[in-house]
CSV table of C-alpha atoms and ligand atoms in Angstrom, one decimal:
chain,number,residue,atom,x,y,z
A,1,MET,CA,0.0,0.0,0.0
A,2,ASP,CA,1.2,3.5,-0.9
A,3,ILE,CA,0.3,6.9,0.5
A,4,PHE,CA,0.0,10.0,-1.6
A,5,LYS,CA,-0.1,13.4,0.1
A,6,PHE,CA,-1.5,16.5,-1.8
A,7,GLY,CA,-0.9,19.9,-0.1
A,8,GLY,CA,-3.0,23.0,-0.4
A,9,ALA,CA,-1.1,24.4,-3.4
A,10,SER,CA,-1.8,21.2,-5.4
A,11,VAL,CA,-5.6,21.5,-5.0
A,12,LYS,CA,-5.9,25.3,-5.0
A,13,ASP,CA,-8.4,25.3,-7.9
A,14,ALA,CA,-10.5,22.9,-10.1
A,15,GLU,CA,-7.5,22.4,-12.4
A,16,GLY,CA,-5.5,21.1,-9.4
A,17,VAL,CA,-8.2,18.6,-8.5
A,18,ARG,CA,-8.4,17.4,-12.1
A,19,ASN,CA,-4.6,17.0,-12.0
A,20,LEU,CA,-4.9,15.0,-8.7
A,21,PHE,CA,-7.4,12.7,-10.5
A,22,ASN,CA,-5.0,12.2,-13.4
A,23,ILE,CA,-2.2,11.3,-11.0
A,24,ILE,CA,-4.2,8.7,-9.1
A,25,ASN,CA,-6.2,7.5,-12.1
A,26,THR,CA,-3.4,5.2,-13.5
A,27,ARG,CA,-2.8,3.5,-10.1
A,28,LYS,CA,-3.7,-0.1,-9.6
A,29,ASP,CA,-2.2,-0.8,-6.1
A,30,ASN,CA,-3.8,0.0,-2.8
A,31,LEU,CA,-3.6,3.7,-2.1
A,32,ILE,CA,-4.5,6.2,0.7
A,33,ILE,CA,-4.8,9.8,-0.5
A,34,VAL,CA,-4.1,12.4,2.2
A,35,VAL,CA,-5.2,15.9,1.4
A,36,SER,CA,-4.8,19.4,3.0
A,37,ALA,CA,-7.1,22.3,2.9
A,38,MET,CA,-7.4,23.9,-0.6
A,39,GLY,CA,-5.1,26.8,-1.4
A,40,LYS,CA,-4.8,29.2,1.5
A,41,MET,CA,-8.0,28.1,3.2
A,42,THR,CA,-6.2,27.3,6.5
A,43,ASP,CA,-5.1,30.9,6.7
A,44,ALA,CA,-8.7,32.1,5.9
A,45,LEU,CA,-10.0,29.8,8.6
A,46,GLU,CA,-7.5,31.3,11.0
A,47,VAL,CA,-8.9,34.8,10.2
A,48,LEU,CA,-12.4,33.4,10.8
A,49,CYS,CA,-11.4,31.8,14.1
A,50,ASN,CA,-9.8,35.0,15.4
A,51,ALA,CA,-12.9,37.0,14.5
A,52,TYR,CA,-15.1,34.5,16.2
A,53,PHE,CA,-13.0,34.3,19.3
A,54,HIS,CA,-12.5,38.1,19.7
A,55,LYS,CA,-16.1,38.7,18.5
A,56,THR,CA,-15.2,41.1,15.7
A,57,GLU,CA,-17.1,42.1,12.6
A,58,GLU,CA,-14.8,40.2,10.3
A,59,ALA,CA,-16.4,36.8,11.0
A,60,LYS,CA,-19.2,37.2,8.5
A,61,GLU,CA,-17.0,38.4,5.6
A,62,SER,CA,-14.3,35.8,6.2
A,63,LEU,CA,-16.9,33.0,6.3
A,64,GLN,CA,-18.3,34.3,3.0
A,65,HIS,CA,-14.9,34.3,1.4
A,66,ILE,CA,-14.4,30.6,2.4
A,67,ILE,CA,-17.8,29.7,1.0
A,68,ASP,CA,-17.3,31.5,-2.3
A,69,PHE,CA,-13.8,30.0,-2.7
A,70,HIS,CA,-15.1,26.4,-2.5
A,71,ARG,CA,-18.3,27.2,-4.4
A,72,LYS,CA,-16.2,28.3,-7.4
A,73,ILE,CA,-14.2,25.1,-7.4
A,74,ILE,CA,-17.4,23.0,-7.0
A,75,SER,CA,-19.1,24.7,-10.0
A,76,ASP,CA,-15.9,24.4,-12.1
A,77,LEU,CA,-15.7,20.7,-11.3
A,78,PHE,CA,-19.4,19.6,-11.3
A,79,GLY,CA,-21.1,22.1,-13.7
A,80,SER,CA,-24.8,22.1,-13.0
A,81,HIS,CA,-24.8,18.6,-11.2
A,82,THR,CA,-23.9,19.8,-7.8
A,83,GLU,CA,-26.8,18.5,-5.7
A,84,GLU,CA,-25.0,15.7,-3.9
A,85,VAL,CA,-21.7,17.6,-3.2
A,86,ASP,CA,-23.7,20.7,-2.2
A,87,ALA,CA,-25.6,18.6,0.3
A,88,ALA,CA,-22.5,17.2,1.8
A,89,VAL,CA,-20.7,20.5,1.9
A,90,GLY,CA,-23.9,22.2,3.2
A,91,LYS,CA,-23.8,19.9,6.2
A,92,LEU,CA,-20.3,20.9,7.0
A,93,TYR,CA,-21.2,24.6,6.8
A,94,ARG,CA,-24.1,24.1,9.1
A,95,GLU,CA,-21.8,22.4,11.6
A,96,LEU,CA,-19.4,25.4,11.3
A,97,GLN,CA,-22.2,27.9,11.6
A,98,GLU,CA,-23.4,26.2,14.7
A,99,ILE,CA,-20.0,26.7,16.3
A,100,LEU,CA,-19.9,30.3,15.2
A,101,ASN,CA,-23.4,31.0,16.6
A,102,SER,CA,-22.3,29.7,20.0
A,103,GLU,CA,-20.4,31.5,22.7
A,104,PRO,CA,-16.6,30.8,22.4
A,105,SER,CA,-15.0,29.0,25.4
A,106,LEU,CA,-12.0,30.6,27.1
A,107,CYS,CA,-9.6,28.2,25.4
A,108,TYR,CA,-8.4,29.7,22.1
A,109,ASP,CA,-6.5,26.6,21.0
A,110,TYR,CA,-9.5,24.4,21.5
A,111,GLU,CA,-11.7,26.8,19.4
A,112,TYR,CA,-8.9,27.0,16.8
A,113,ASP,CA,-8.8,23.3,16.2
A,114,ARG,CA,-12.6,22.8,16.0
A,115,ILE,CA,-12.8,25.6,13.4
A,116,ILE,CA,-9.6,25.1,11.4
A,117,CYS,CA,-10.5,21.4,10.6
A,118,PHE,CA,-13.2,22.5,8.2
A,119,GLY,CA,-10.5,23.3,5.6
A,120,GLU,CA,-9.5,19.7,5.3
A,121,LEU,CA,-13.1,18.4,5.8
A,122,LEU,CA,-14.3,20.5,2.9
A,123,SER,CA,-11.4,19.7,0.5
A,124,THR,CA,-11.6,15.9,1.1
A,125,THR,CA,-15.4,16.0,0.7
A,126,ILE,CA,-15.3,17.8,-2.6
A,127,ILE,CA,-12.5,15.7,-3.9
A,128,ALA,CA,-14.1,12.4,-2.9
A,129,TYR,CA,-17.3,13.4,-4.8
A,130,TYR,CA,-15.2,14.4,-7.8
A,131,LEU,CA,-13.3,11.1,-7.9
A,132,GLU,CA,-16.6,9.2,-7.7
A,133,LYS,CA,-18.1,11.3,-10.5
A,134,GLN,CA,-15.0,10.4,-12.6
A,135,GLY,CA,-15.5,6.7,-11.9
A,136,ARG,CA,-12.7,6.2,-9.3
A,137,LYS,CA,-14.4,6.1,-6.0
A,138,ALA,CA,-12.2,6.5,-3.0
A,139,LYS,CA,-13.6,5.6,0.4
A,140,PHE,CA,-13.9,8.6,2.7
A,141,VAL,CA,-12.4,8.3,6.1
A,142,ASP,CA,-12.8,11.0,8.8
A,143,ILE,CA,-9.3,10.8,10.2
A,144,ARG,CA,-10.3,12.3,13.5
A,145,LYS,CA,-11.9,9.0,14.4
A,146,CYS,CA,-8.7,7.0,14.0
A,147,LEU,CA,-5.7,9.3,14.6
A,148,ILE,CA,-6.1,9.7,18.3
A,149,THR,CA,-4.1,12.4,20.2
A,150,ASP,CA,-3.9,14.0,23.6
A,151,GLN,CA,-5.7,17.3,24.2
A,152,ASN,CA,-2.7,19.5,23.5
A,153,TYR,CA,-4.8,21.5,21.0
A,154,ARG,CA,-2.9,23.0,18.0
A,155,ASN,CA,0.1,20.7,18.6
A,156,ALA,CA,-1.4,17.5,19.6
A,157,CYS,CA,0.6,14.4,20.4
A,158,ILE,CA,-0.4,11.1,18.9
A,159,ASN,CA,-1.3,7.9,20.9
A,160,PRO,CA,0.4,5.4,18.6
A,161,GLU,CA,-1.1,2.2,20.1
A,162,LEU,CA,-4.7,3.3,20.0
A,163,SER,CA,-4.3,5.0,16.6
A,164,ALA,CA,-2.7,1.9,15.1
A,165,GLN,CA,-5.7,-0.2,16.2
A,166,LEU,CA,-8.3,2.2,14.9
A,167,CYS,CA,-6.4,2.9,11.6
A,168,ARG,CA,-6.1,-0.8,10.9
A,169,LYS,CA,-9.9,-1.1,11.3
A,170,ALA,CA,-10.6,1.9,9.2
A,171,PHE,CA,-8.2,1.2,6.3
A,172,THR,CA,-8.8,-2.5,5.7
A,173,PHE,CA,-8.7,-2.4,1.9
A,174,GLN,CA,-11.4,-5.1,1.9
A,175,ASP,CA,-14.0,-3.5,-0.2
A,176,THR,CA,-12.0,-0.8,-1.9
A,177,PHE,CA,-8.4,-0.2,-2.9
A,178,MET,CA,-8.5,3.5,-2.5
A,179,TYR,CA,-9.2,5.8,0.5
A,180,ILE,CA,-9.2,9.6,0.8
A,181,THR,CA,-8.6,11.3,4.2
A,182,GLN,CA,-7.5,14.5,5.8
A,183,GLY,CA,-4.0,15.6,6.7
A,184,PHE,CA,-3.2,17.8,9.7
A,185,ILE,CA,-6.3,17.1,11.8
A,186,ALA,CA,-6.9,14.4,14.4
A,187,GLY,CA,-9.2,13.7,17.4
A,188,THR,CA,-9.3,12.8,21.0
A,189,THR,CA,-10.9,9.8,22.7
A,190,THR,CA,-13.8,12.1,23.6
A,191,ASN,CA,-14.3,13.2,20.0
A,192,GLN,CA,-12.7,16.6,20.2
A,193,THR,CA,-10.9,17.8,17.1
A,194,THR,CA,-7.2,18.4,17.4
A,195,THR,CA,-4.4,19.4,15.0
A,196,LEU,CA,-0.8,18.4,14.6
A,197,GLY,CA,0.7,21.9,14.0
A,198,ARG,CA,0.6,24.1,10.8
A,199,GLU,CA,1.7,22.4,7.6
A,200,GLY,CA,1.2,19.1,9.5
A,201,SER,CA,-0.3,17.1,6.6
A,202,ASP,CA,3.1,15.6,5.6
A,203,TYR,CA,3.3,14.3,9.2
A,204,THR,CA,-0.1,12.7,8.9
A,205,ALA,CA,1.0,10.9,5.8
A,206,ALA,CA,4.1,9.7,7.6
A,207,LEU,CA,2.1,8.6,10.7
A,208,LEU,CA,-0.4,6.6,8.6
A,209,ALA,CA,2.5,5.0,6.8
A,210,ASN,CA,4.1,4.0,10.0
A,211,LEU,CA,0.9,2.7,11.7
A,212,LEU,CA,-0.2,0.8,8.6
A,213,ASP,CA,3.2,-0.4,7.4
A,214,ALA,CA,2.9,1.3,4.0
A,215,GLU,CA,5.4,0.6,1.3
A,216,ASN,CA,6.1,4.2,0.6
A,217,VAL,CA,4.9,7.8,0.9
A,218,THR,CA,4.8,10.3,-2.0
A,219,ILE,CA,4.4,14.0,-1.3
A,220,TRP,CA,3.3,15.9,-4.4
A,221,LYS,CA,4.7,19.4,-4.5
A,222,ASP,CA,5.0,22.4,-6.7
A,223,VAL,CA,8.8,21.9,-6.9
A,224,PRO,CA,10.5,19.2,-8.9
A,225,GLY,CA,11.9,17.5,-5.9
A,226,ILE,CA,14.3,18.4,-3.1
A,227,MET,CA,16.5,21.2,-4.4
A,228,ASN,CA,19.9,22.3,-3.0
A,229,ALA,CA,18.5,25.9,-2.6
A,230,ASP,CA,15.4,27.9,-3.2
A,231,PRO,CA,15.4,28.6,-6.9
A,232,LYS,CA,13.8,32.0,-6.2
A,233,LEU,CA,16.8,33.1,-4.2
A,234,TYR,CA,19.8,31.3,-5.7
A,235,PRO,CA,20.9,30.8,-9.3
A,236,ASN,CA,21.9,27.3,-10.7
A,237,THR,CA,20.0,25.2,-8.3
A,238,GLU,CA,19.9,21.4,-8.7
A,239,ILE,CA,17.6,18.5,-7.6
A,240,ILE,CA,19.0,16.2,-5.1
A,241,GLY,CA,17.9,12.8,-6.3
A,242,LYS,CA,18.6,10.8,-3.1
A,243,LEU,CA,19.0,11.7,0.5
A,244,SER,CA,19.3,9.7,3.7
A,245,TYR,CA,16.8,10.2,6.5
A,246,LYS,CA,19.5,11.8,8.5
A,247,GLU,CA,20.3,14.4,5.9
A,248,ALA,CA,16.6,15.1,5.4
A,249,ILE,CA,15.8,15.6,9.1
A,250,GLU,CA,18.8,18.0,9.4
A,251,LEU,CA,17.7,20.0,6.4
A,252,SER,CA,14.1,20.3,7.5
A,253,ASN,CA,15.1,21.2,11.0
A,254,CYS,CA,17.4,24.0,9.6
A,255,GLY,CA,14.3,25.4,7.9
A,256,ALA,CA,14.2,23.7,4.4
A,257,LYS,CA,10.5,24.1,3.7
A,258,VAL,CA,10.1,21.2,1.4
A,259,ILE,CA,9.0,18.7,4.1
A,260,HIS,CA,7.7,19.2,7.6
A,261,PRO,CA,10.4,18.3,10.2
A,262,LYS,CA,8.2,15.8,12.0
A,263,THR,CA,7.7,13.7,8.9
A,264,ILE,CA,11.0,11.9,8.9
A,265,LYS,CA,10.9,10.0,12.2
A,266,PRO,CA,7.8,7.8,11.7
A,267,LEU,CA,9.2,6.8,8.2
A,268,GLN,CA,12.8,6.2,9.4
A,269,ASN,CA,11.5,4.1,12.3
A,270,LYS,CA,9.9,1.6,9.8
A,271,GLY,CA,12.4,2.1,6.9
A,272,ILE,CA,9.6,3.5,4.6
A,273,PRO,CA,10.9,5.6,1.7
A,274,LEU,CA,9.6,9.1,1.1
A,275,TYR,CA,9.3,10.4,-2.5
A,276,VAL,CA,9.0,14.1,-3.2
A,277,ARG,CA,7.6,14.7,-6.7
A,278,SER,CA,6.2,17.5,-8.8
A,279,PHE,CA,2.4,17.5,-9.3
A,280,LEU,CA,3.2,19.7,-12.3
A,281,TYR,CA,5.5,17.1,-13.9
A,282,PRO,CA,4.2,13.8,-12.5
A,283,GLU,CA,6.3,11.8,-15.0
A,284,SER,CA,9.6,13.0,-13.5
A,285,HIS,CA,11.1,11.1,-10.6
A,286,GLY,CA,11.8,13.8,-8.1
A,287,SER,CA,13.7,12.9,-5.0
A,288,VAL,CA,13.7,10.0,-2.6
A,289,ILE,CA,14.6,10.0,1.1
A,290,ARG,CA,15.4,6.6,2.5
A,291,GLU,CA,18.1,4.6,4.4
A,292,MET,CA,21.3,5.0,2.4
A,293,ASP,CA,24.1,2.5,2.6
A,294,GLU,CA,26.5,4.4,0.4
A,295,LYS,CA,28.1,7.6,1.6
A,296,LEU,CA,26.5,10.0,-0.9
A,297,LYS,CA,28.4,13.0,-2.1
A,298,LEU,CA,26.0,15.9,-1.8
A,299,PRO,CA,26.3,19.3,-3.3
A,300,PRO,CA,26.3,22.4,-1.0
A,301,ILE,CA,22.8,22.9,0.3
A,302,TYR,CA,21.6,26.4,1.1
A,303,ILE,CA,18.7,27.2,3.5
A,304,ASP,CA,17.8,30.9,3.9
A,305,LYS,CA,15.3,31.6,6.7
A,306,ALA,CA,14.1,35.2,6.6
A,307,ASN,CA,12.2,37.3,9.1
A,308,GLN,CA,14.1,36.0,12.1
A,309,LEU,CA,14.4,37.6,15.5
A,310,LEU,CA,17.8,37.4,17.2
A,311,LEU,CA,17.7,37.9,21.0
A,312,THR,CA,20.5,38.1,23.4
A,313,LEU,CA,19.7,37.8,27.1
A,314,SER,CA,22.1,38.8,29.9
A,315,PRO,CA,21.1,38.2,33.5
A,316,ARG,CA,20.7,41.6,35.3
A,317,ASP,CA,22.4,40.3,38.4
A,318,PHE,CA,25.5,39.0,36.5
A,319,SER,CA,24.8,35.4,37.3
A,320,PHE,CA,25.8,32.6,35.0
A,321,ILE,CA,23.6,31.3,32.2
A,322,ALA,CA,23.3,27.8,33.7
A,323,GLU,CA,20.7,25.0,33.7
A,324,GLU,CA,18.2,26.7,35.9
A,325,LYS,CA,18.1,29.9,33.9
A,326,LEU,CA,18.0,28.0,30.7
A,327,SER,CA,15.1,25.8,31.7
A,328,ARG,CA,13.1,28.9,32.6
A,329,ILE,CA,13.9,30.5,29.3
A,330,PHE,CA,12.9,27.3,27.5
A,331,ALA,CA,9.6,27.2,29.5
A,332,THR,CA,8.8,30.8,28.4
A,333,LEU,CA,9.6,29.8,24.7
A,334,ALA,CA,7.3,26.8,25.0
A,335,LYS,CA,4.5,28.9,26.5
A,336,TYR,CA,4.6,31.1,23.4
A,337,ARG,CA,5.0,28.1,21.1
A,338,LEU,CA,8.3,29.5,19.9
A,339,ARG,CA,10.8,27.1,18.4
A,340,LEU,CA,14.6,27.8,18.7
A,341,ASN,CA,16.1,28.0,15.3
A,342,LEU,CA,19.6,28.5,16.6
A,343,MET,CA,21.2,29.1,20.0
A,344,GLN,CA,24.5,30.0,21.5
A,345,ASN,CA,25.7,30.9,25.0
A,346,SER,CA,28.6,32.4,26.9
A,347,ALA,CA,29.1,32.8,30.6
A,348,ILE,CA,26.5,35.5,31.0
A,349,THR,CA,24.7,35.7,27.7
A,350,PHE,CA,22.3,33.5,25.9
A,351,SER,CA,21.6,34.3,22.2
A,352,PHE,CA,18.9,32.6,20.1
A,353,CYS,CA,17.0,33.0,16.9
A,354,ILE,CA,13.3,32.4,16.5
A,355,ASP,CA,10.7,33.2,13.8
A,356,HIS,CA,9.7,36.7,14.3
A,357,ASN,CA,6.0,37.1,15.3
A,358,GLU,CA,5.0,40.7,15.8
A,359,THR,CA,1.7,39.8,17.7
A,360,ILE,CA,3.4,38.2,20.6
A,361,PHE,CA,6.7,40.1,20.5
A,362,GLU,CA,6.1,42.6,23.2
A,363,SER,CA,4.5,40.3,25.8
A,364,PHE,CA,7.3,37.7,25.2
A,365,ILE,CA,10.0,40.3,25.7
A,366,ASN,CA,8.2,41.6,28.8
A,367,GLU,CA,8.3,38.2,30.4
A,368,LEU,CA,12.1,38.1,30.1
A,369,HIS,CA,12.6,41.7,30.9
A,370,ASP,CA,12.7,41.6,34.8
A,371,GLU,CA,15.4,39.0,34.9
A,372,TYR,CA,17.5,39.9,31.8
A,373,GLU,CA,18.8,42.7,29.8
A,374,VAL,CA,17.3,42.0,26.4
A,375,LEU,CA,19.0,43.0,23.2
A,376,TYR,CA,17.4,42.1,19.9
A,377,ASN,CA,17.6,42.4,16.2
A,378,LYS,CA,14.4,42.2,14.2
A,379,ASN,CA,14.3,41.1,10.6
A,380,VAL,CA,17.6,39.2,10.4
A,381,ARG,CA,18.2,36.1,8.3
A,382,LEU,CA,19.5,32.7,9.3
A,383,LEU,CA,21.6,31.2,6.6
A,384,THR,CA,22.5,27.6,6.7
A,385,ILE,CA,25.0,25.8,4.4
A,386,ARG,CA,25.3,22.0,4.6
A,387,HIS,CA,28.3,20.5,3.0
A,388,TYR,CA,30.0,23.9,2.8
A,389,THR,CA,33.4,24.9,1.6
A,390,ASP,CA,35.5,27.9,2.7
A,391,ASP,CA,35.0,29.5,-0.7
A,392,ILE,CA,31.2,29.2,-0.4
A,393,ILE,CA,31.2,30.7,3.0
A,394,HIS,CA,33.3,33.6,1.9
A,395,GLN,CA,31.1,34.3,-1.1
A,396,LEU,CA,27.9,34.2,1.0
A,397,THR,CA,29.1,36.3,3.9
A,398,CYS,CA,31.7,38.7,2.6
A,399,ASN,CA,29.3,41.6,2.1
A,400,LYS,CA,27.1,40.9,5.1
A,401,ASN,CA,27.1,41.9,8.7
A,402,VAL,CA,27.4,38.6,10.6
A,403,LEU,CA,26.0,38.6,14.1
A,404,VAL,CA,26.3,35.0,15.0
A,405,GLU,CA,28.3,32.3,13.4
A,406,GLN,CA,28.4,28.5,14.1
A,407,ARG,CA,30.2,25.8,12.3
A,408,SER,CA,30.3,22.0,12.7
A,409,ARG,CA,31.8,19.4,10.4
A,410,LEU,CA,29.0,19.5,7.9
A,411,THR,CA,27.0,22.6,8.7
A,412,ALA,CA,27.8,26.3,8.8
A,413,ARG,CA,25.2,28.8,10.1
A,414,PHE,CA,25.1,32.5,10.1
A,415,VAL,CA,22.7,35.1,11.5
A,416,VAL,CA,23.1,38.1,9.2
A,417,THR,CA,21.8,41.6,9.0
A,418,ASN,CA,22.8,45.1,7.8
A,419,ASP,CA,21.0,46.8,10.7
A,420,THR,CA,22.5,47.9,14.0
A,421,PRO,CA,21.2,46.2,17.1
A,422,GLU,CA,18.2,47.7,18.8
A,423,SER,CA,17.6,47.5,22.5
A,424,GLU,CA,14.5,47.9,24.7
A,425,ASN,CA,16.6,49.8,27.3
B,501,LIG,N1,-3.8,23.0,5.9
B,501,LIG,C1,-2.8,22.9,6.9
B,501,LIG,C2,-1.9,24.1,6.9
B,501,LIG,O1,-2.0,24.9,5.9
B,501,LIG,C3,-2.0,21.7,6.9
B,501,LIG,C4,-1.1,21.5,5.7
B,501,LIG,O2,-1.2,22.2,4.7
B,501,LIG,O3,-0.2,20.7,5.8
B,501,LIG,O4,-1.2,24.4,7.8
B,502,LIG,MG1,-2.3,23.7,4.0
């Protein structure tokens, strides 16, 4: 059995859904299709959720935008024969409307998950009806009933034993050889909806592969495979045809956007290969990530993470940055759901880079402020070069203002800016 995952960009319009059909239409083996919300619908649902939670005027307008977006795709795909799909989609809108009519609870993350899931529920419903109309019925599975998590809303943690049991019951392949289900969303034992973190559909595909012992996973992307740099930022990029799990997990952890960092572990644990292929050129091979015996010679790989915030904390009482202080800093980061992209410490300073988020910036800094002097640089970039050479480093950094530098045997990382540091003092 194989697993195909289609992200939002691959099903952003009717053309994309037709293309998905063409890709799966030639398949004869057992297949699970995992799909994300269409286009930018998760972002749109975030706007809706904020409006609902904070009771602002925007809710009505943003719901209308979501309805119109899907309506256009439905009418492009089904012409005038939309009764059945309309009925199924209408049921979802009624459920959503019921939530929106009710008073929000105090827990934002809980409300977020129960609203955001409609992106995936709508996309899989529409696509399931379309596949059936084209004569390739795929059985619809509501993944919330079989991928079971804890109640850590927005970043839920899977219960592997229970999920394995339920997934094996749901995906039996007895009366069908094709299933369609949602990425990113999951559920609790008490039927609450949870999610696995933004862009988490890759992770869903990997989890299902692990729990069901799939032969392989293919992620269909708008890039030809795993590239050694972002073609929009660097000239002369090339596809990396083969990568080890270890290389892939390092790359995604350094910020390579092509796959979600959590995707690799479930696949590596069962030795399941991951293919990254282009939905625009489905005949080309793309890249494969798997266990590699041979020591592959890889080209230099560049990862450029923009919009970073570099912070340097120094204890006001001149005490060492030791375990206790670090654990409190980490707890504050966890509270704000901030992930460290790079860190470095000295006797009395701790510097780290995180994705900049203007909405939480001030309150985050305020929490640290009593204990530390806080220096920061907004809008810096974190450059990573795997398999670097001295020449490459020179070329890349010679005309830049380097604030932090780290080098290991395979990886060189630089926080760069042209600005001068700002301070809250
Ligand atoms: N639709 C979700 C998101 O945009 C999950 C995903 O695309 O992987 O974050
Ligand atoms: Mg998405």
